[in-house]
PDB file of C-alpha atoms in Angstrom:
ATOM      1  CA  UNK A  28     256.461-183.196  35.013  1.00 48.00           C
ATOM      2  CA  UNK A  29     253.714-183.716  37.585  1.00 51.00           C
ATOM      3  CA  UNK A  30     254.582-183.099  41.213  1.00 49.00           C
ATOM      4  CA  UNK A  31     252.722-185.293  43.608  1.00 50.00           C
ATOM      5  CA  UNK A  32     254.908-184.765  46.597  1.00 49.00           C
ATOM      6  CA  UNK A  33     253.264-183.138  49.585  1.00 49.00           C
ATOM      7  CA  UNK A  34     256.303-180.856  49.802  1.00 51.00           C
ATOM      8  CA  UNK A  35     255.362-179.327  46.433  1.00 49.00           C
ATOM      9  CA  UNK A  36     251.999-178.061  47.727  1.00 46.00           C
ATOM     10  CA  UNK A  37     251.816-174.557  49.187  1.00 48.00           C
ATOM     11  CA  UNK A  38     251.688-174.641  52.944  1.00 53.00           C
ATOM     12  CA  UNK A  39     249.611-172.377  55.112  1.00 51.00           C
ATOM     13  CA  UNK A  40     250.331-171.760  58.715  1.00 51.00           C
ATOM     14  CA  UNK A  41     247.877-170.458  61.329  1.00 50.00           C
ATOM     15  CA  UNK A  42     249.608-167.077  61.206  1.00 48.00           C
ATOM     16  CA  UNK A  43     249.033-166.602  57.457  1.00 51.00           C
ATOM     17  CA  UNK A  44     245.588-165.111  57.995  1.00 50.00           C
ATOM     18  CA  UNK A  45     246.907-162.599  60.528  1.00 47.00           C
ATOM     19  CA  UNK A  46     249.852-161.674  58.291  1.00 48.00           C
ATOM     20  CA  UNK A  47     247.496-161.116  55.329  1.00 50.00           C
ATOM     21  CA  UNK A  48     245.292-158.889  57.515  1.00 50.00           C
ATOM     22  CA  UNK A  49     248.350-156.933  58.658  1.00 48.00           C
ATOM     23  CA  UNK A  50     249.503-156.479  55.065  1.00 45.00           C
ATOM     24  CA  UNK A  51     246.041-155.291  54.063  1.00 49.00           C
ATOM     25  CA  UNK A  52     246.048-152.838  56.979  1.00 47.00           C
ATOM     26  CA  UNK A  53     249.481-151.546  56.027  1.00 42.00           C
ATOM     27  CA  UNK A  54     248.391-151.097  52.404  1.00 43.00           C
ATOM     28  CA  UNK A  55     245.367-149.061  53.537  1.00 44.00           C
ATOM     29  CA  UNK A  56     247.462-146.770  55.739  1.00 42.00           C
ATOM     30  CA  UNK A  57     246.296-148.276  59.036  1.00 45.00           C
ATOM     31  CA  UNK A  58     248.900-147.588  61.727  1.00 48.00           C
ATOM     32  CA  UNK A  59     248.251-150.730  63.796  1.00 54.00           C
ATOM     33  CA  UNK A  60     245.972-149.100  66.375  1.00 58.00           C
ATOM     34  CA  UNK A  61     243.416-151.514  67.728  1.00 63.00           C
ATOM     35  CA  UNK A  62     241.379-149.999  70.551  1.00 80.00           C
ATOM     36  CA  UNK A  63     241.733-152.941  72.924  1.00 84.00           C
ATOM     37  CA  UNK A  64     240.991-150.981  76.096  1.00 85.00           C
ATOM     38  CA  UNK A  65     237.971-149.307  74.405  1.00 87.00           C
ATOM     39  CA  UNK A  66     236.641-152.740  73.458  1.00 91.00           C
ATOM     40  CA  UNK A  67     237.208-154.134  76.949  1.00 90.00           C
ATOM     41  CA  UNK A  68     235.593-151.109  78.658  1.00 91.00           C
ATOM     42  CA  UNK A  69     232.503-151.665  76.523  1.00 93.00           C
ATOM     43  CA  UNK A  70     232.154-155.184  77.904  1.00 95.00           C
ATOM     44  CA  UNK A  71     232.818-156.858  74.556  1.00 96.00           C
ATOM     45  CA  UNK A  72     235.161-159.815  74.213  1.00 94.00           C
ATOM     46  CA  UNK A  73     238.196-158.336  72.493  1.00 92.00           C
ATOM     47  CA  UNK A  74     239.093-161.483  70.552  1.00 92.00           C
ATOM     48  CA  UNK A  75     235.579-161.693  69.061  1.00 95.00           C
ATOM     49  CA  UNK A  76     235.608-158.038  68.018  1.00 94.00           C
ATOM     50  CA  UNK A  77     239.085-158.297  66.513  1.00 92.00           C
ATOM     51  CA  UNK A  78     238.155-161.502  64.678  1.00 93.00           C
ATOM     52  CA  UNK A  79     235.052-159.864  63.181  1.00 95.00           C
ATOM     53  CA  UNK A  80     237.158-156.921  62.013  1.00 92.00           C
ATOM     54  CA  UNK A  81     239.819-159.244  60.658  1.00 91.00           C
ATOM     55  CA  UNK A  82     237.118-161.038  58.651  1.00 93.00           C
ATOM     56  CA  UNK A  83     235.932-157.697  57.252  1.00 91.00           C
ATOM     57  CA  UNK A  84     232.711-157.642  59.272  1.00 95.00           C
ATOM     58  CA  UNK A  85     231.061-155.230  61.644  1.00 97.00           C
ATOM     59  CA  UNK A  86     231.621-156.170  65.290  1.00 96.00           C
ATOM     60  CA  UNK A  87     228.912-156.177  67.933  1.00 97.00           C
ATOM     61  CA  UNK A  88     229.848-154.043  70.917  1.00 97.00           C
ATOM     62  CA  UNK A  89     227.523-153.658  73.917  1.00 98.00           C
ATOM     63  CA  UNK A  90     226.232-150.221  74.846  1.00 97.00           C
ATOM     64  CA  UNK A  91     225.498-149.109  78.396  1.00 97.00           C
ATOM     65  CA  UNK A  92     228.783-150.083  80.063  1.00 96.00           C
ATOM     66  CA  UNK A  93     231.352-147.473  78.997  1.00 94.00           C
ATOM     67  CA  UNK A  94     229.027-145.322  76.877  1.00 96.00           C
ATOM     68  CA  UNK A  95     225.514-145.018  75.494  1.00 98.00           C
ATOM     69  CA  UNK A  96     224.852-144.466  71.800  1.00 98.00           C
ATOM     70  CA  UNK A  97     222.560-141.666  70.626  1.00 98.00           C
ATOM     71  CA  UNK A  98     221.160-142.285  67.131  1.00 98.00           C
ATOM     72  CA  UNK A  99     220.133-139.152  65.216  1.00 97.00           C
ATOM     73  CA  UNK A 100     218.527-139.091  61.756  1.00 96.00           C
ATOM     74  CA  UNK A 101     221.132-138.535  59.003  1.00 94.00           C
ATOM     75  CA  UNK A 102     220.254-134.919  58.143  1.00 93.00           C
ATOM     76  CA  UNK A 103     219.988-133.583  61.682  1.00 95.00           C
ATOM     77  CA  UNK A 104     222.853-135.799  62.787  1.00 96.00           C
ATOM     78  CA  UNK A 105     225.166-134.332  60.176  1.00 95.00           C
ATOM     79  CA  UNK A 106     224.053-130.775  61.007  1.00 96.00           C
ATOM     80  CA  UNK A 107     224.456-131.401  64.756  1.00 96.00           C
ATOM     81  CA  UNK A 108     227.951-132.796  64.125  1.00 97.00           C
ATOM     82  CA  UNK A 109     228.887-129.667  62.154  1.00 95.00           C
ATOM     83  CA  UNK A 110     227.533-127.423  64.922  1.00 95.00           C
ATOM     84  CA  UNK A 111     229.509-129.291  67.581  1.00 97.00           C
ATOM     85  CA  UNK A 112     232.674-129.116  65.519  1.00 95.00           C
ATOM     86  CA  UNK A 113     232.215-125.394  64.770  1.00 94.00           C
ATOM     87  CA  UNK A 114     231.619-124.621  68.450  1.00 94.00           C
ATOM     88  CA  UNK A 115     234.788-126.438  69.479  1.00 93.00           C
ATOM     89  CA  UNK A 116     232.866-128.865  71.680  1.00 92.00           C
ATOM     90  CA  UNK A 117     234.825-132.028  72.412  1.00 90.00           C
ATOM     91  CA  UNK A 118     233.687-134.893  70.213  1.00 94.00           C
ATOM     92  CA  UNK A 119     233.897-138.557  71.008  1.00 94.00           C
ATOM     93  CA  UNK A 120     233.509-141.265  68.387  1.00 95.00           C
ATOM     94  CA  UNK A 121     230.705-140.686  65.877  1.00 97.00           C
ATOM     95  CA  UNK A 122     229.516-143.537  63.693  1.00 97.00           C
ATOM     96  CA  UNK A 123     227.785-142.911  60.372  1.00 97.00           C
ATOM     97  CA  UNK A 124     225.343-145.628  59.315  1.00 96.00           C
ATOM     98  CA  UNK A 125     222.993-145.726  56.327  1.00 95.00           C
ATOM     99  CA  UNK A 126     220.140-144.425  58.506  1.00 95.00           C
ATOM    100  CA  UNK A 127     221.778-142.479  61.352  1.00 97.00           C
ATOM    101  CA  UNK A 128     224.615-140.552  62.902  1.00 97.00           C
ATOM    102  CA  UNK A 129     225.497-142.297  66.169  1.00 98.00           C
ATOM    103  CA  UNK A 130     227.225-140.283  68.914  1.00 98.00           C
ATOM    104  CA  UNK A 131     228.807-142.025  71.901  1.00 97.00           C
ATOM    105  CA  UNK A 132     227.903-140.213  75.134  1.00 98.00           C
ATOM    106  CA  UNK A 133     228.386-140.954  78.852  1.00 97.00           C
ATOM    107  CA  UNK A 134     226.227-143.756  80.255  1.00 97.00           C
ATOM    108  CA  UNK A 135     222.789-142.493  81.288  1.00 97.00           C
ATOM    109  CA  UNK A 136     223.404-138.932  80.067  1.00 97.00           C
ATOM    110  CA  UNK A 137     220.691-139.135  77.397  1.00 97.00           C
ATOM    111  CA  UNK A 138     218.431-141.821  78.859  1.00 93.00           C
ATOM    112  CA  UNK A 139     215.541-139.393  79.440  1.00 94.00           C
ATOM    113  CA  UNK A 140     215.606-137.854  75.959  1.00 94.00           C
ATOM    114  CA  UNK A 141     212.292-137.919  74.134  1.00 91.00           C
ATOM    115  CA  UNK A 142     213.089-136.273  70.818  1.00 91.00           C
ATOM    116  CA  UNK A 143     211.588-136.963  67.388  1.00 86.00           C
ATOM    117  CA  UNK A 144     213.652-139.403  65.365  1.00 90.00           C
ATOM    118  CA  UNK A 145     216.169-139.961  68.171  1.00 96.00           C
ATOM    119  CA  UNK A 146     216.874-143.237  69.932  1.00 96.00           C
ATOM    120  CA  UNK A 147     219.309-144.027  72.717  1.00 97.00           C
ATOM    121  CA  UNK A 148     221.041-147.395  72.983  1.00 97.00           C
ATOM    122  CA  UNK A 149     221.955-148.318  76.541  1.00 96.00           C
ATOM    123  CA  UNK A 150     222.506-151.369  78.715  1.00 96.00           C
ATOM    124  CA  UNK A 151     221.341-154.583  77.076  1.00 95.00           C
ATOM    125  CA  UNK A 152     221.657-153.224  73.537  1.00 97.00           C
ATOM    126  CA  UNK A 153     224.485-153.544  71.040  1.00 97.00           C
ATOM    127  CA  UNK A 154     226.015-151.359  68.402  1.00 97.00           C
ATOM    128  CA  UNK A 155     227.550-152.827  65.240  1.00 97.00           C
ATOM    129  CA  UNK A 156     230.821-151.029  64.503  1.00 96.00           C
ATOM    130  CA  UNK A 157     233.442-151.215  61.761  1.00 95.00           C
ATOM    131  CA  UNK A 158     237.186-151.445  62.232  1.00 92.00           C
ATOM    132  CA  UNK A 159     238.757-148.121  63.344  1.00 89.00           C
ATOM    133  CA  UNK A 160     240.358-147.710  59.904  1.00 87.00           C
ATOM    134  CA  UNK A 161     236.894-147.411  58.344  1.00 91.00           C
ATOM    135  CA  UNK A 162     236.622-143.634  58.214  1.00 90.00           C
ATOM    136  CA  UNK A 163     234.895-141.765  55.390  1.00 85.00           C
ATOM    137  CA  UNK A 164     234.928-142.318  52.501  1.00 88.00           C
ATOM    138  CA  UNK A 165     235.778-145.941  53.341  1.00 88.00           C
ATOM    139  CA  UNK A 166     232.947-147.962  54.802  1.00 91.00           C
ATOM    140  CA  UNK A 167     231.898-151.464  55.755  1.00 91.00           C
ATOM    141  CA  UNK A 168     228.271-152.463  55.166  1.00 92.00           C
ATOM    142  CA  UNK A 169     227.368-148.778  54.852  1.00 94.00           C
ATOM    143  CA  UNK A 170     229.048-147.879  58.169  1.00 96.00           C
ATOM    144  CA  UNK A 171     232.102-145.750  58.839  1.00 95.00           C
ATOM    145  CA  UNK A 172     233.548-143.656  61.629  1.00 94.00           C
ATOM    146  CA  UNK A 173     232.599-140.041  60.897  1.00 94.00           C
ATOM    147  CA  UNK A 174     234.740-138.952  63.842  1.00 93.00           C
ATOM    148  CA  UNK A 175     237.477-141.452  64.519  1.00 87.00           C
ATOM    149  CA  UNK A 176     237.349-144.041  67.237  1.00 82.00           C
ATOM    150  CA  UNK A 177     240.309-143.527  69.564  1.00 76.00           C
ATOM    151  CA  UNK A 178     241.655-145.577  72.412  1.00 65.00           C
ATOM    152  CA  UNK A 179     240.808-143.032  75.088  1.00 71.00           C
ATOM    153  CA  UNK A 180     237.799-142.100  77.153  1.00 77.00           C
ATOM    154  CA  UNK A 181     236.638-139.197  74.955  1.00 90.00           C
ATOM    155  CA  UNK A 182     232.848-139.037  74.625  1.00 96.00           C
ATOM    156  CA  UNK A 183     230.543-136.366  73.263  1.00 97.00           C
ATOM    157  CA  UNK A 184     228.923-134.250  75.971  1.00 97.00           C
ATOM    158  CA  UNK A 185     225.198-135.127  75.943  1.00 97.00           C
ATOM    159  CA  UNK A 186     224.100-131.569  76.812  1.00 97.00           C
ATOM    160  CA  UNK A 187     226.141-130.147  73.934  1.00 97.00           C
ATOM    161  CA  UNK A 188     224.693-132.795  71.600  1.00 97.00           C
ATOM    162  CA  UNK A 189     221.148-132.028  72.779  1.00 97.00           C
ATOM    163  CA  UNK A 190     221.597-128.335  72.031  1.00 95.00           C
ATOM    164  CA  UNK A 191     223.165-129.052  68.649  1.00 96.00           C
ATOM    165  CA  UNK A 192     220.308-131.407  67.772  1.00 95.00           C
ATOM    166  CA  UNK A 193     217.650-128.856  68.760  1.00 93.00           C
ATOM    167  CA  UNK A 194     219.433-126.183  66.711  1.00 91.00           C
ATOM    168  CA  UNK A 195     219.840-128.472  63.708  1.00 91.00           C
ATOM    169  CA  UNK A 196     216.251-129.721  63.840  1.00 88.00           C
ATOM    170  CA  UNK A 197     214.889-126.153  64.176  1.00 84.00           C
ATOM    171  CA  UNK A 198     216.996-124.973  61.257  1.00 76.00           C
ATOM    172  CA  UNK A 199     215.983-127.922  59.083  1.00 73.00           C
ATOM    173  CA  UNK A 200     212.318-127.463  59.997  1.00 65.00           C
ATOM    174  CA  UNK A 201     212.594-123.838  58.904  1.00 55.00           C
ATOM    175  CA  UNK A 202     210.167-122.630  61.564  1.00 47.00           C
ATOM    176  CA  UNK A 203     212.506-122.304  64.505  1.00 44.00           C
ATOM    177  CA  UNK A 204     210.411-124.868  66.351  1.00 45.00           C
ATOM    178  CA  UNK A 205     211.182-128.528  66.804  1.00 46.00           C
ATOM    179  CA  UNK A 206     209.354-130.766  64.323  1.00 45.00           C
TER     180      UNK A 206
END
């Protein structure tokens, strides 16, 4: 028997996509946290960020409004992260990308840094970030949160990060001097 009635076809409602995303989140252990105030403080449009995440993409979030982003090379970035953690220094969100460890620091706190292999993203620049559930070993396009994104104002202290970077770079160089 061939059904030609429109009633026999599966129907999709506008909410189906959201429900599928919620089911996927639940299956992955995601607790429903979406850092809306973090997104808004950054100056991003929350609906655009959430839509990108819902579509499984990285979202573009502007730097220089609520935080600046300090990009360290992978080796020294990992070592600096370990030093900060071992020292008990407060850590804000840390993003791991294929070519960097990215620490979020207070706006302007690292703007005068001139260190080998380090770049600072500030006003007028954007950072591409995965959904908060993307923590190691899970990743999206090679990116994951190495230290979880939270919906609070926690940022890494730039002076602590500077010291950890210098220590890590000196150790990795093996000479005790920076690169």
